Coordinates of C-alpha atoms in Angstrom, one line a residue:
Chain A
M13 CA -24.9 24.7 16.1
T14 CA -23.9 22.5 19.0
G15 CA -25.4 19.2 20.1
R16 CA -25.4 17.5 23.4
S17 CA -24.1 14.0 23.9
A18 CA -26.4 12.2 26.2
A19 CA -23.6 9.8 27.3
A20 CA -20.8 12.1 28.0
G21 CA -22.8 15.2 29.0
V22 CA -20.5 17.5 27.1
E23 CA -21.1 19.9 24.3
F24 CA -19.7 19.0 21.0
P25 CA -19.9 20.7 17.6
A26 CA -22.4 18.8 15.5
T27 CA -20.3 19.1 12.4
G28 CA -22.0 17.6 9.4
A29 CA -21.0 16.8 5.9
A30 CA -22.0 20.3 4.7
R31 CA -19.9 22.0 7.4
V32 CA -16.5 20.7 6.9
R33 CA -14.0 23.3 8.0
R34 CA -11.9 24.4 5.2
V35 CA -8.3 24.5 6.3
S36 CA -6.3 27.4 5.0
V37 CA -3.0 25.8 4.5
G38 CA -0.2 28.2 5.5
E39 CA 3.4 27.5 5.6
P40 CA 4.4 24.3 7.4
V41 CA 4.9 25.0 11.0
Y42 CA 8.1 22.9 11.3
R43 CA 10.7 23.2 8.7
G44 CA 13.9 21.5 9.9
T45 CA 15.3 18.3 8.8
R46 CA 15.9 15.4 11.2
I47 CA 16.6 12.4 9.0
P48 CA 19.5 10.6 10.7
S49 CA 22.8 10.1 8.9
P50 CA 24.3 8.0 7.5
I51 CA 21.4 5.4 7.8
P52 CA 18.1 7.3 7.3
T53 CA 16.1 4.8 9.3
I54 CA 18.3 4.3 12.3
L55 CA 19.0 6.8 15.0
Q56 CA 22.4 6.1 16.4
V57 CA 23.5 7.0 19.9
P58 CA 25.8 10.1 19.8
E59 CA 29.3 9.2 20.9
E60 CA 29.4 11.7 23.8
I61 CA 26.2 10.2 25.3
A62 CA 27.4 6.6 24.7
A63 CA 30.7 7.5 26.4
A64 CA 28.9 8.7 29.6
G65 CA 27.8 5.1 30.0
D66 CA 24.2 5.9 31.1
V67 CA 22.4 4.6 28.0
L68 CA 19.8 1.9 28.6
T69 CA 18.8 -0.2 25.7
V70 CA 15.1 -1.4 25.8
N71 CA 13.5 -3.9 23.5
F72 CA 10.1 -2.6 22.8
G73 CA 8.1 -5.5 21.3
P74 CA 7.7 -7.5 19.2
N75 CA 4.8 -8.6 21.4
H76 CA 4.0 -5.3 23.1
P77 CA 0.2 -4.6 22.8
S78 CA 0.7 -1.1 21.5
T79 CA 2.8 -1.9 18.5
H80 CA -0.2 -2.7 16.2
G81 CA 1.1 -6.2 15.7
V82 CA 4.6 -7.5 15.8
L83 CA 6.8 -4.6 15.5
R84 CA 10.1 -4.5 17.5
L85 CA 11.7 -1.2 18.4
V86 CA 15.2 -1.3 19.9
V87 CA 15.3 1.9 21.8
D88 CA 18.4 3.5 23.5
L89 CA 17.4 5.7 26.4
D90 CA 19.3 8.4 28.2
G91 CA 17.1 8.9 31.2
E92 CA 13.7 9.5 29.5
R93 CA 15.1 10.8 26.3
V94 CA 15.2 8.6 23.2
V95 CA 18.8 8.8 21.9
G96 CA 18.8 5.8 19.6
I97 CA 16.1 3.8 17.8
R98 CA 16.0 1.0 15.3
A99 CA 12.9 -0.7 14.0
V100 CA 13.1 -4.4 13.4
I101 CA 10.4 -5.9 11.2
G102 CA 9.7 -9.1 9.4
Y103 CA 8.0 -11.1 12.2
L104 CA 4.8 -11.3 10.1
H105 CA 6.5 -12.0 6.8
T106 CA 4.3 -14.5 5.0
G107 CA 5.7 -14.5 1.5
F108 CA 2.5 -13.4 -0.2
E109 CA 4.4 -12.2 -3.2
K110 CA 6.0 -15.5 -3.7
S111 CA 2.8 -17.4 -3.2
M112 CA 1.0 -15.3 -5.7
E113 CA 3.5 -16.3 -8.4
S114 CA 2.3 -19.9 -8.2
K115 CA -1.5 -19.1 -8.2
S116 CA -3.6 -18.1 -11.2
Y117 CA -4.8 -14.5 -11.2
W118 CA -8.2 -15.8 -10.3
K119 CA -6.8 -17.2 -7.0
A120 CA -4.2 -14.5 -6.4
I121 CA -6.9 -11.9 -6.0
T122 CA -7.6 -13.3 -2.5
Y123 CA -4.0 -12.5 -1.3
P124 CA -3.7 -8.7 -1.3
A125 CA -6.7 -8.2 1.0
R126 CA -4.9 -10.2 3.6
M127 CA -1.8 -7.9 3.5
D128 CA -3.4 -4.8 4.8
Y129 CA -6.2 -6.4 6.7
L130 CA -7.8 -3.1 7.8
C131 CA -7.9 -1.7 4.3
F132 CA -8.7 -5.0 2.6
Q133 CA -10.9 -3.8 -0.2
Q134 CA -8.5 -1.1 -1.4
N135 CA -5.7 -3.7 -1.7
E136 CA -8.0 -6.0 -3.6
L137 CA -9.1 -3.1 -5.8
L138 CA -5.5 -2.2 -6.6
F139 CA -4.5 -5.7 -7.7
V140 CA -7.7 -6.0 -9.8
M141 CA -6.9 -2.6 -11.4
A142 CA -3.4 -3.8 -12.2
I143 CA -4.8 -6.9 -13.9
E144 CA -7.2 -4.8 -15.9
R145 CA -4.4 -2.5 -17.1
L146 CA -2.7 -5.5 -18.5
L147 CA -5.9 -6.9 -20.0
E148 CA -6.7 -3.4 -21.3
T149 CA -10.2 -3.5 -20.2
E150 CA -12.5 -1.0 -18.6
P151 CA -15.2 -2.1 -16.1
P152 CA -18.7 -0.8 -16.6
P153 CA -19.8 2.4 -14.9
K154 CA -21.8 0.6 -12.2
A155 CA -18.8 -1.3 -11.1
I156 CA -16.6 1.8 -11.1
W157 CA -19.0 3.6 -8.8
M158 CA -19.5 0.7 -6.5
R159 CA -15.8 0.2 -6.3
T160 CA -15.4 3.9 -5.3
L161 CA -18.1 3.5 -2.7
L162 CA -16.6 0.4 -1.1
A163 CA -13.1 1.9 -1.2
E164 CA -14.4 4.9 0.8
L165 CA -16.3 2.6 3.2
T166 CA -13.0 0.7 3.7
R167 CA -11.2 4.0 4.4
I168 CA -13.6 4.9 7.1
H169 CA -13.2 1.3 8.5
S170 CA -9.5 1.6 8.5
H171 CA -9.5 5.1 10.1
L172 CA -12.0 3.9 12.8
V173 CA -9.7 1.1 13.8
W174 CA -6.7 3.5 13.8
L175 CA -8.6 6.0 16.0
G176 CA -9.8 3.4 18.4
T177 CA -6.5 1.7 18.9
T178 CA -4.7 5.0 19.1
G179 CA -7.0 6.1 21.8
L180 CA -6.4 2.8 23.6
E181 CA -2.7 3.3 23.5
L182 CA -3.0 6.8 25.0
G183 CA -5.2 5.5 27.8
A184 CA -8.6 6.4 26.4
I185 CA -10.4 3.0 26.4
S186 CA -13.9 4.3 25.7
M187 CA -12.9 5.5 22.2
F188 CA -12.2 2.0 21.2
W189 CA -15.7 0.9 21.9
Y190 CA -17.3 3.8 20.1
C191 CA -15.2 3.2 17.0
F192 CA -15.8 -0.5 16.9
R193 CA -19.5 0.2 17.2
E194 CA -19.4 2.0 13.8
R195 CA -16.8 -0.4 12.4
D196 CA -19.2 -3.2 13.0
Q197 CA -21.9 -1.3 11.1
I198 CA -19.5 -1.1 8.1
L199 CA -18.7 -4.7 8.3
D200 CA -22.4 -5.5 8.3
L201 CA -22.6 -3.6 5.1
M202 CA -19.7 -5.5 3.7
E203 CA -21.4 -8.7 4.7
M204 CA -24.6 -7.6 3.0
V205 CA -22.8 -6.9 -0.3
T206 CA -20.2 -9.6 -0.5
G207 CA -21.2 -12.3 2.0
V208 CA -18.2 -11.9 4.2
R209 CA -17.2 -9.3 6.6
M210 CA -13.5 -9.0 5.8
H211 CA -11.3 -10.2 2.9
T212 CA -14.3 -10.0 0.6
R213 CA -12.9 -10.9 -2.8
Y214 CA -15.8 -8.9 -4.3
F215 CA -13.8 -7.2 -7.1
Q216 CA -13.2 -9.2 -10.2
A217 CA -11.1 -8.4 -13.2
G218 CA -13.6 -6.6 -15.3
G219 CA -16.1 -5.5 -12.6
L220 CA -17.7 -6.9 -9.6
A221 CA -18.4 -10.5 -8.6
E222 CA -22.1 -10.0 -8.1
D223 CA -24.7 -7.3 -8.5
I224 CA -25.3 -4.9 -5.6
P225 CA -27.9 -6.5 -3.4
P226 CA -31.4 -4.9 -3.1
G227 CA -31.7 -2.8 0.0
F228 CA -28.0 -1.9 0.2
A229 CA -28.5 1.8 -0.6
A230 CA -31.0 2.1 2.2
E231 CA -28.8 0.4 4.8
C232 CA -25.8 2.4 3.6
R233 CA -27.7 5.6 4.0
K234 CA -28.5 4.7 7.6
L235 CA -24.7 4.7 8.3
I236 CA -24.0 7.9 6.5
E237 CA -26.8 9.7 8.3
V238 CA -25.3 8.9 11.8
M239 CA -21.7 9.0 10.8
P240 CA -21.1 12.8 10.8
G241 CA -22.6 13.1 14.3
R242 CA -20.5 10.1 15.5
I243 CA -17.4 11.7 14.2
G244 CA -18.4 14.8 16.2
E245 CA -18.6 12.6 19.2
Y246 CA -15.2 11.2 18.7
E247 CA -13.8 14.7 18.4
A248 CA -15.6 15.7 21.6
L249 CA -13.8 12.9 23.4
F250 CA -10.4 13.9 22.1
D251 CA -10.4 17.5 21.3
R252 CA -11.5 18.6 24.8
N253 CA -9.2 16.1 26.5
P254 CA -6.1 17.9 27.9
I255 CA -4.2 14.7 28.3
F256 CA -4.7 13.8 24.6
L257 CA -3.8 17.3 23.5
E258 CA -0.7 17.4 25.7
R259 CA 0.5 14.0 24.3
T260 CA -0.1 14.8 20.7
K261 CA 0.5 18.5 20.0
G262 CA 4.1 19.3 19.0
V263 CA 5.1 15.7 19.2
G264 CA 6.7 13.6 16.5
L265 CA 7.6 16.4 14.1
L266 CA 8.2 15.5 10.5
S267 CA 8.8 18.4 8.1
A268 CA 7.4 18.5 4.6
E269 CA 10.8 18.2 3.1
D270 CA 11.7 15.1 5.2
A271 CA 8.3 13.5 4.5
I272 CA 8.9 13.7 0.8
A273 CA 12.5 12.5 1.1
L274 CA 11.3 9.6 3.2
G275 CA 8.5 8.7 0.7
Q276 CA 5.7 9.4 3.1
S277 CA 2.2 9.5 1.7
G278 CA -1.4 9.7 2.7
P279 CA -2.2 11.3 6.1
M280 CA 1.5 11.4 7.0
L281 CA 2.2 13.7 4.1
R282 CA -0.9 15.8 4.4
A283 CA -0.2 16.4 8.1
S284 CA 3.1 17.8 7.1
G285 CA 1.5 20.5 5.0
V286 CA 1.9 18.8 1.6
D287 CA -1.3 19.2 -0.4
W288 CA -1.2 15.8 -2.2
D289 CA -3.9 13.2 -2.7
L290 CA -3.9 10.7 -5.6
R291 CA -7.7 10.7 -5.7
R292 CA -7.6 14.3 -6.8
D293 CA -4.1 14.6 -8.4
Q294 CA -4.1 11.3 -10.3
P295 CA -7.8 10.6 -10.8
Y296 CA -9.0 7.1 -11.0
L297 CA -12.4 5.3 -10.6
A298 CA -15.2 7.8 -10.1
Y299 CA -13.2 10.3 -8.1
P300 CA -13.1 13.0 -10.9
E301 CA -16.9 13.2 -10.7
L302 CA -17.1 13.5 -6.9
D303 CA -16.9 16.7 -4.9
F304 CA -14.6 16.4 -2.0
D305 CA -11.9 18.3 -0.2
V306 CA -8.4 17.2 0.7
P307 CA -7.6 18.0 4.3
V308 CA -4.1 19.4 4.8
Y309 CA -2.6 20.5 8.1
P310 CA 0.7 22.3 8.4
E311 CA 1.5 21.4 12.0
C312 CA 3.6 18.3 11.2
D313 CA 2.8 16.7 14.5
V314 CA 0.8 13.7 15.8
Y315 CA -2.2 16.0 16.4
A316 CA -2.2 17.1 12.8
R317 CA -2.2 13.4 11.7
Y318 CA -5.2 12.8 14.0
R319 CA -7.0 15.9 12.4
V320 CA -6.3 14.6 8.9
H321 CA -7.8 11.2 9.8
M322 CA -10.9 12.8 11.2
D323 CA -11.5 15.1 8.3
E324 CA -10.9 12.3 5.8
M325 CA -13.7 10.3 7.4
R326 CA -16.0 13.2 6.9
Q327 CA -15.0 13.5 3.3
S328 CA -15.5 9.8 2.8
V329 CA -19.0 10.1 4.1
R330 CA -19.6 12.9 1.6
M331 CA -18.2 10.7 -1.2
I332 CA -20.3 7.7 -0.2
E333 CA -23.4 9.8 -0.3
Q334 CA -22.6 11.1 -3.8
C335 CA -21.8 7.5 -4.9
L336 CA -25.2 6.4 -3.7
D337 CA -26.9 9.3 -5.5
G338 CA -25.0 8.8 -8.7
M339 CA -24.9 5.0 -8.9
P340 CA -25.6 4.2 -12.5
D341 CA -27.7 1.2 -13.7
G342 CA -26.5 -1.5 -16.0
P343 CA -24.2 -4.4 -16.0
W344 CA -21.7 -4.9 -13.1
I345 CA -19.1 -6.7 -15.1
V346 CA -17.8 -6.5 -18.6
N347 CA -19.1 -9.0 -21.2
D348 CA -15.8 -10.5 -22.2
R349 CA -15.8 -14.3 -21.8
K350 CA -12.0 -14.4 -22.1
F351 CA -11.7 -13.7 -18.4
V352 CA -15.3 -13.2 -17.0
L353 CA -17.3 -16.2 -15.8
P354 CA -20.4 -17.2 -17.8
P355 CA -23.6 -16.2 -16.0
R356 CA -24.7 -18.7 -13.4
D357 CA -28.0 -19.6 -15.1
E358 CA -26.2 -20.6 -18.2
L359 CA -24.4 -23.4 -16.4
H360 CA -27.6 -25.4 -16.1
T361 CA -28.4 -25.4 -19.8
S362 CA -25.1 -25.0 -21.7
M363 CA -22.4 -27.5 -21.7
E364 CA -20.0 -25.1 -23.3
S365 CA -20.6 -22.6 -20.5
L366 CA -20.0 -25.2 -17.9
I367 CA -16.6 -26.2 -19.5
H368 CA -15.7 -22.6 -19.9
H369 CA -16.5 -21.9 -16.2
F370 CA -14.4 -24.9 -15.2
K371 CA -11.5 -23.8 -17.3
L372 CA -11.5 -20.2 -16.1
V373 CA -11.5 -21.3 -12.4
S374 CA -9.1 -24.2 -12.6
E375 CA -6.6 -23.1 -15.3
G376 CA -7.2 -19.4 -15.1
Y377 CA -7.3 -16.7 -17.7
R378 CA -4.3 -15.6 -19.6
V379 CA -3.1 -12.0 -19.2
P380 CA -1.1 -10.4 -22.0
E381 CA 2.7 -10.0 -21.5
G382 CA 3.8 -6.7 -20.0
E383 CA 4.6 -4.8 -16.8
V384 CA 2.5 -2.2 -15.1
Y385 CA 2.8 -0.1 -11.9
E386 CA -0.6 0.8 -10.6
T387 CA -1.2 3.1 -7.7
I388 CA -4.2 4.2 -5.6
E389 CA -4.6 6.3 -2.5
S390 CA -5.3 3.8 0.2
A391 CA -6.2 4.8 3.8
R392 CA -2.5 4.8 4.6
G393 CA -1.2 6.6 1.5
E394 CA 0.2 5.6 -1.9
L395 CA -0.4 1.9 -2.4
G396 CA 1.4 0.5 -5.4
C397 CA 1.4 -2.8 -7.3
Y398 CA 4.1 -3.7 -9.7
L399 CA 2.8 -6.6 -11.9
V400 CA 4.7 -8.5 -14.5
S401 CA 3.0 -11.0 -16.8
D402 CA 4.6 -13.4 -19.2
G403 CA 1.4 -14.0 -21.0
G404 CA 0.4 -17.0 -18.9
P405 CA -2.3 -17.6 -16.4
R406 CA -0.1 -16.8 -13.4
P407 CA 1.6 -13.5 -12.5
W408 CA 5.3 -13.7 -13.1
R409 CA 6.1 -11.1 -10.4
V410 CA 4.0 -9.2 -8.0
H411 CA 5.4 -6.5 -5.8
F412 CA 3.4 -4.3 -3.5
R413 CA 4.5 -0.8 -2.4
A414 CA 3.1 -1.0 1.1
P415 CA 2.4 2.4 2.6
S416 CA 2.9 1.2 6.1
F417 CA 6.3 -0.2 5.2
V418 CA 7.4 3.2 4.0
A419 CA 5.7 5.0 6.9
L420 CA 7.7 3.0 9.4
Q421 CA 10.9 4.4 7.8
A422 CA 10.0 7.8 9.3
I423 CA 10.0 6.5 12.9
A424 CA 13.7 7.5 13.5
A425 CA 13.2 11.0 12.1
C426 CA 9.9 11.4 14.1
L427 CA 11.4 10.1 17.3
T428 CA 14.6 12.3 17.3
D429 CA 14.8 14.3 20.5
S430 CA 11.6 12.9 21.9
L431 CA 10.7 11.3 25.2
I432 CA 10.0 7.6 25.8
A433 CA 6.4 8.4 26.7
D434 CA 5.9 10.0 23.3
M435 CA 7.1 6.9 21.5
I436 CA 3.7 5.2 21.7
A437 CA 1.8 8.2 20.4
I438 CA 4.3 8.6 17.5
A439 CA 4.4 5.0 16.5
A440 CA 0.6 5.0 16.5
S441 CA 0.4 8.1 14.4
L442 CA 2.4 6.4 11.6
D443 CA -0.5 4.0 11.3
P444 CA 1.5 0.9 10.5
V445 CA -0.4 -2.3 9.9
M446 CA 2.1 -5.0 10.3
G447 CA 0.5 -7.3 7.8
D448 CA 1.1 -4.6 5.3
V449 CA 4.7 -3.9 6.5
D450 CA 5.9 -7.5 6.4
R451 CA 3.6 -9.0 3.7
Chain B
M28 CA 12.4 10.8 -26.7
A29 CA 12.0 13.0 -23.7
Y30 CA 14.6 11.2 -21.6
E31 CA 17.6 10.8 -24.0
H32 CA 19.7 13.2 -21.9
V33 CA 19.5 11.0 -18.9
P34 CA 23.0 9.8 -18.0
G35 CA 23.6 6.2 -19.1
Y36 CA 20.6 6.3 -21.3
V37 CA 20.0 2.9 -23.1
S38 CA 16.5 2.9 -24.3
E39 CA 13.0 4.2 -23.7
E40 CA 9.6 2.7 -24.2
T41 CA 6.1 3.7 -23.5
S42 CA 3.5 1.0 -23.1
R43 CA 0.1 1.0 -21.4
G44 CA 0.6 4.7 -20.6
E45 CA 3.8 4.1 -18.6
T46 CA 7.3 5.2 -19.7
T47 CA 10.2 2.9 -19.0
V48 CA 13.7 4.4 -19.2
V49 CA 16.4 1.8 -19.2
V50 CA 19.9 3.1 -18.2
E51 CA 23.3 1.5 -17.7
R52 CA 23.6 -0.3 -14.5
A53 CA 26.7 1.5 -13.2
R54 CA 25.2 5.0 -13.8
V55 CA 21.8 4.5 -12.2
R56 CA 22.6 7.0 -9.3
E57 CA 23.6 9.7 -11.8
A58 CA 20.4 9.0 -13.8
A59 CA 18.3 9.2 -10.6
E60 CA 19.9 12.5 -9.6
Y61 CA 19.3 13.8 -13.1
L62 CA 15.6 12.8 -13.1
R63 CA 15.1 14.3 -9.6
D64 CA 16.8 17.6 -10.4
A65 CA 16.1 18.2 -14.1
H66 CA 12.7 16.5 -14.4
G67 CA 11.4 17.1 -10.9
F68 CA 10.8 13.5 -9.9
N69 CA 11.2 14.3 -6.2
F70 CA 9.3 11.2 -4.9
L71 CA 10.6 7.7 -5.1
S72 CA 7.5 5.5 -4.9
D73 CA 8.9 2.1 -5.1
V74 CA 11.9 -0.1 -5.9
A75 CA 10.9 -3.5 -7.4
A76 CA 13.2 -6.1 -8.8
A77 CA 12.2 -9.1 -10.8
D78 CA 13.9 -12.4 -11.6
Y79 CA 13.5 -13.5 -15.2
L80 CA 15.2 -16.9 -14.8
G81 CA 13.2 -19.4 -17.0
W82 CA 11.3 -16.5 -18.7
G83 CA 9.2 -18.1 -21.5
G84 CA 10.3 -21.5 -20.4
A85 CA 6.7 -22.7 -20.2
G86 CA 6.7 -22.9 -24.0
V87 CA 3.8 -22.5 -26.3
A88 CA 0.6 -24.4 -25.4
G89 CA -2.4 -25.5 -27.5
S90 CA -3.0 -28.2 -30.0
W91 CA -0.2 -27.0 -32.2
G92 CA 2.3 -27.7 -29.5
S93 CA 5.8 -26.4 -29.1
A94 CA 8.9 -27.5 -30.9
G95 CA 9.1 -30.4 -28.6
G96 CA 5.6 -31.6 -29.5
R97 CA 2.4 -31.5 -27.5
D98 CA 2.2 -33.2 -24.1
G99 CA -1.0 -35.3 -24.4
S100 CA -1.4 -35.7 -20.7
S101 CA -1.8 -31.9 -20.0
P102 CA -3.4 -30.5 -23.1
G103 CA -3.1 -26.8 -23.3
S104 CA -2.4 -26.2 -19.7
G105 CA 0.5 -24.2 -18.2
G106 CA 1.8 -23.0 -21.6
L107 CA 1.7 -19.6 -23.2
A108 CA -0.2 -18.4 -26.2
R109 CA 3.0 -17.0 -27.6
L110 CA 6.6 -16.8 -26.3
P111 CA 7.3 -13.5 -24.5
G112 CA 10.0 -11.1 -25.7
P113 CA 13.5 -11.9 -24.6
K114 CA 15.1 -10.1 -21.6
P115 CA 18.6 -8.6 -21.7
K116 CA 19.7 -10.1 -18.4
R117 CA 18.4 -12.1 -15.5
F118 CA 17.3 -9.4 -13.1
S119 CA 15.6 -6.1 -13.6
V120 CA 15.5 -3.4 -11.0
S121 CA 12.7 -0.8 -11.5
Y122 CA 12.5 2.5 -9.7
H123 CA 9.1 4.0 -9.9
L124 CA 9.4 7.7 -9.7
L125 CA 6.7 10.3 -9.1
S126 CA 6.6 14.0 -9.3
L127 CA 4.4 15.7 -6.8
R128 CA 2.9 18.3 -9.1
R129 CA -0.1 18.7 -11.4
G130 CA -0.8 15.7 -13.5
A131 CA 1.2 13.4 -11.2
P132 CA 3.8 12.4 -13.9
R133 CA 5.5 9.0 -13.3
V134 CA 8.4 7.3 -14.9
R135 CA 10.0 3.9 -14.4
L136 CA 13.8 3.9 -14.3
Q137 CA 15.1 0.4 -15.0
V138 CA 18.4 -1.3 -14.9
W139 CA 19.3 -4.9 -15.8
C140 CA 21.9 -7.0 -14.0
D141 CA 23.1 -10.6 -13.7
D142 CA 23.6 -12.5 -10.5
G143 CA 26.3 -10.8 -8.4
E144 CA 26.5 -7.6 -10.4
P145 CA 26.2 -4.7 -8.0
V146 CA 23.7 -1.8 -8.6
P147 CA 24.6 1.6 -7.2
S148 CA 22.3 2.5 -4.3
V149 CA 20.1 5.5 -4.6
V150 CA 19.8 6.1 -0.9
P151 CA 21.9 9.4 -1.2
V152 CA 19.2 10.6 -3.8
W153 CA 16.1 9.5 -1.9
P154 CA 16.5 8.4 1.7
T155 CA 13.3 6.3 1.3
A156 CA 15.3 3.9 -0.8
D157 CA 16.8 2.5 2.4
W158 CA 14.2 -0.1 3.3
L159 CA 13.0 -0.5 -0.3
E160 CA 16.5 -1.6 -1.5
R161 CA 17.0 -3.7 1.6
E162 CA 13.8 -5.6 0.8
Q163 CA 14.9 -6.3 -2.8
Y164 CA 18.3 -7.4 -1.5
D165 CA 16.7 -9.7 1.1
L166 CA 14.2 -11.3 -1.2
L167 CA 16.0 -11.3 -4.6
G168 CA 19.7 -10.9 -3.7
I169 CA 20.3 -7.7 -5.7
H170 CA 23.5 -6.1 -4.3
F171 CA 23.1 -2.4 -3.9
E172 CA 26.6 -0.8 -3.8
G173 CA 27.0 2.0 -1.4
H174 CA 23.9 1.3 0.6
P175 CA 24.7 2.3 4.2
N176 CA 23.1 -0.7 5.9
L177 CA 22.5 -3.5 3.4
V178 CA 21.3 -6.3 5.7
R179 CA 18.2 -8.5 5.6
I180 CA 15.0 -6.9 6.6
L181 CA 12.0 -9.3 6.3
M182 CA 13.8 -12.7 6.6
S183 CA 16.0 -13.4 9.7
E184 CA 19.6 -12.4 9.6
D185 CA 20.9 -16.0 9.2
W186 CA 18.6 -16.9 6.4
E187 CA 20.1 -18.7 3.4
G188 CA 19.0 -17.9 -0.1
H189 CA 16.7 -15.2 -1.5
P190 CA 13.1 -16.5 -1.5
L191 CA 11.7 -14.5 -4.5
R192 CA 14.3 -15.9 -6.9
K193 CA 12.8 -18.3 -9.4
D194 CA 15.2 -21.1 -8.4
Y195 CA 14.1 -20.9 -4.8
P196 CA 11.3 -23.4 -4.5
I197 CA 8.0 -22.9 -2.6
G198 CA 8.2 -25.0 0.5
G199 CA 12.0 -25.1 0.1
E200 CA 12.7 -23.3 3.4
P201 CA 15.0 -25.3 5.8
V202 CA 13.4 -26.8 8.8
R203 CA 14.6 -24.7 11.7
F204 CA 15.9 -26.0 15.0
S205 CA 16.0 -29.5 13.7
E206 CA 19.6 -30.0 14.6
A207 CA 19.2 -28.5 18.1
E208 CA 19.3 -30.9 21.1

């Protein structure tokens, strides 16, 4: 079955949710190891090339438009070949982890969403899940399913921005507009549920901040109806484009062995032929009850990473549909007044509830002593949160394992023996969000 | 006691479904190699250090007060319900390991150190520890011995102090360029 895009006038496969291509994962195509030595993240100019005296050092960034923020790459060039590279980060360091130590948990929930600003709800979700592990509480089923749904919406949001900006960097400006059209639709849904478009603070320790608004399911179904076709349109723009294929196939190789050694996760790992996804292998939320596939590609190159992103969007659409179908009824937050606000209507009639509300918001709730390391599969891979509590209302120590931070470590290995022109495509394929890298 | 054969084994504890294996500081690299090779923890997920200076210093809150009595001007605020358990040293360094196989087993390898005591680097075991250790060095001042490139990563090279330490105040950063003409 093929459809016809009115705008572009080209044939594209109208791949829908039911027609996801199952990838037979063979052996990874590339098997070598290219981690530089002795420093795994810095490619140093070989002595014989340096001695020839023809090496040109270029500062790429930190304000270059294609660096996804403020990333600085110090590149040593021998002609057009990259012979040395060093990534310099920290330009966006905001001290979130330090700030969170002086805020009550109540207020600290607002911070994680601002780290990875494309994947905001998953960061928020992770922090709330870490608090819940310490509180030893389990949110009600409705909250679990809604969290799953919103996490998948956020994944599509993040992948759309990735796809649009990657296209932009490779000279395909129209992709950006198409992706942002759907992204806006997702942000409209976020606004409908939470009142804000980004940095929603909708997840609460114990459940959700508010009930799902009436009419959400219908609006959400509008998106998932058009989305598979739209993904087909994106693919029609890229998969038939010889320039895109030329610039991505066989470029930026990272073997499975290197990817694991460098701690890569998410699309990076799956594009290197490693069949690993925390949603399936370490089930959390409602994922064990959902039916989805994990796309894995063995080519190890930039094109494989693009393929993984596209297939993941399709799978997310499938999961959102199942979440809408299976959304249970009932309360959206646990009934535990130790850390959950009293219902709004009680504040008008009950003095105790009003005081309680005030104390929870101003002083915060106390979280039992302990340390946890919670992980989820964010759009960029394994997102981790190490949370230490001393039993007080403020976190003693918060540390985030940022998938972008780890992904950027692979840039030296990926750029070994490549050309300067490939650098943009490779840096984009790592999908770094600098807010997440620098925190 | 699944981990008692880990080199430098000190103690092991399971709480909230997570196992923490504490090892001697000087033997952490051996322990890491052992866990990677014998237990299959091939993936280093995270390195996180924590500063426990002033741990439990908030005292016990509530109308019973602490040993020093109750502060009437801030009743019940800021204090703890009970004092947290003591910590062996000032800093902990936790390595969160993952095994990429069925069941996704995880373990936390932990060492304790005081200010200035070096911790062996695990970069030879997992290359991904490069930036992870640099970050902890930068923000908490943990010295990783044998790291090939232990320089600041998030703060600028000439930064003074380690911001995530508990004795580094919020808002305590120096005003830059103030002495410049």
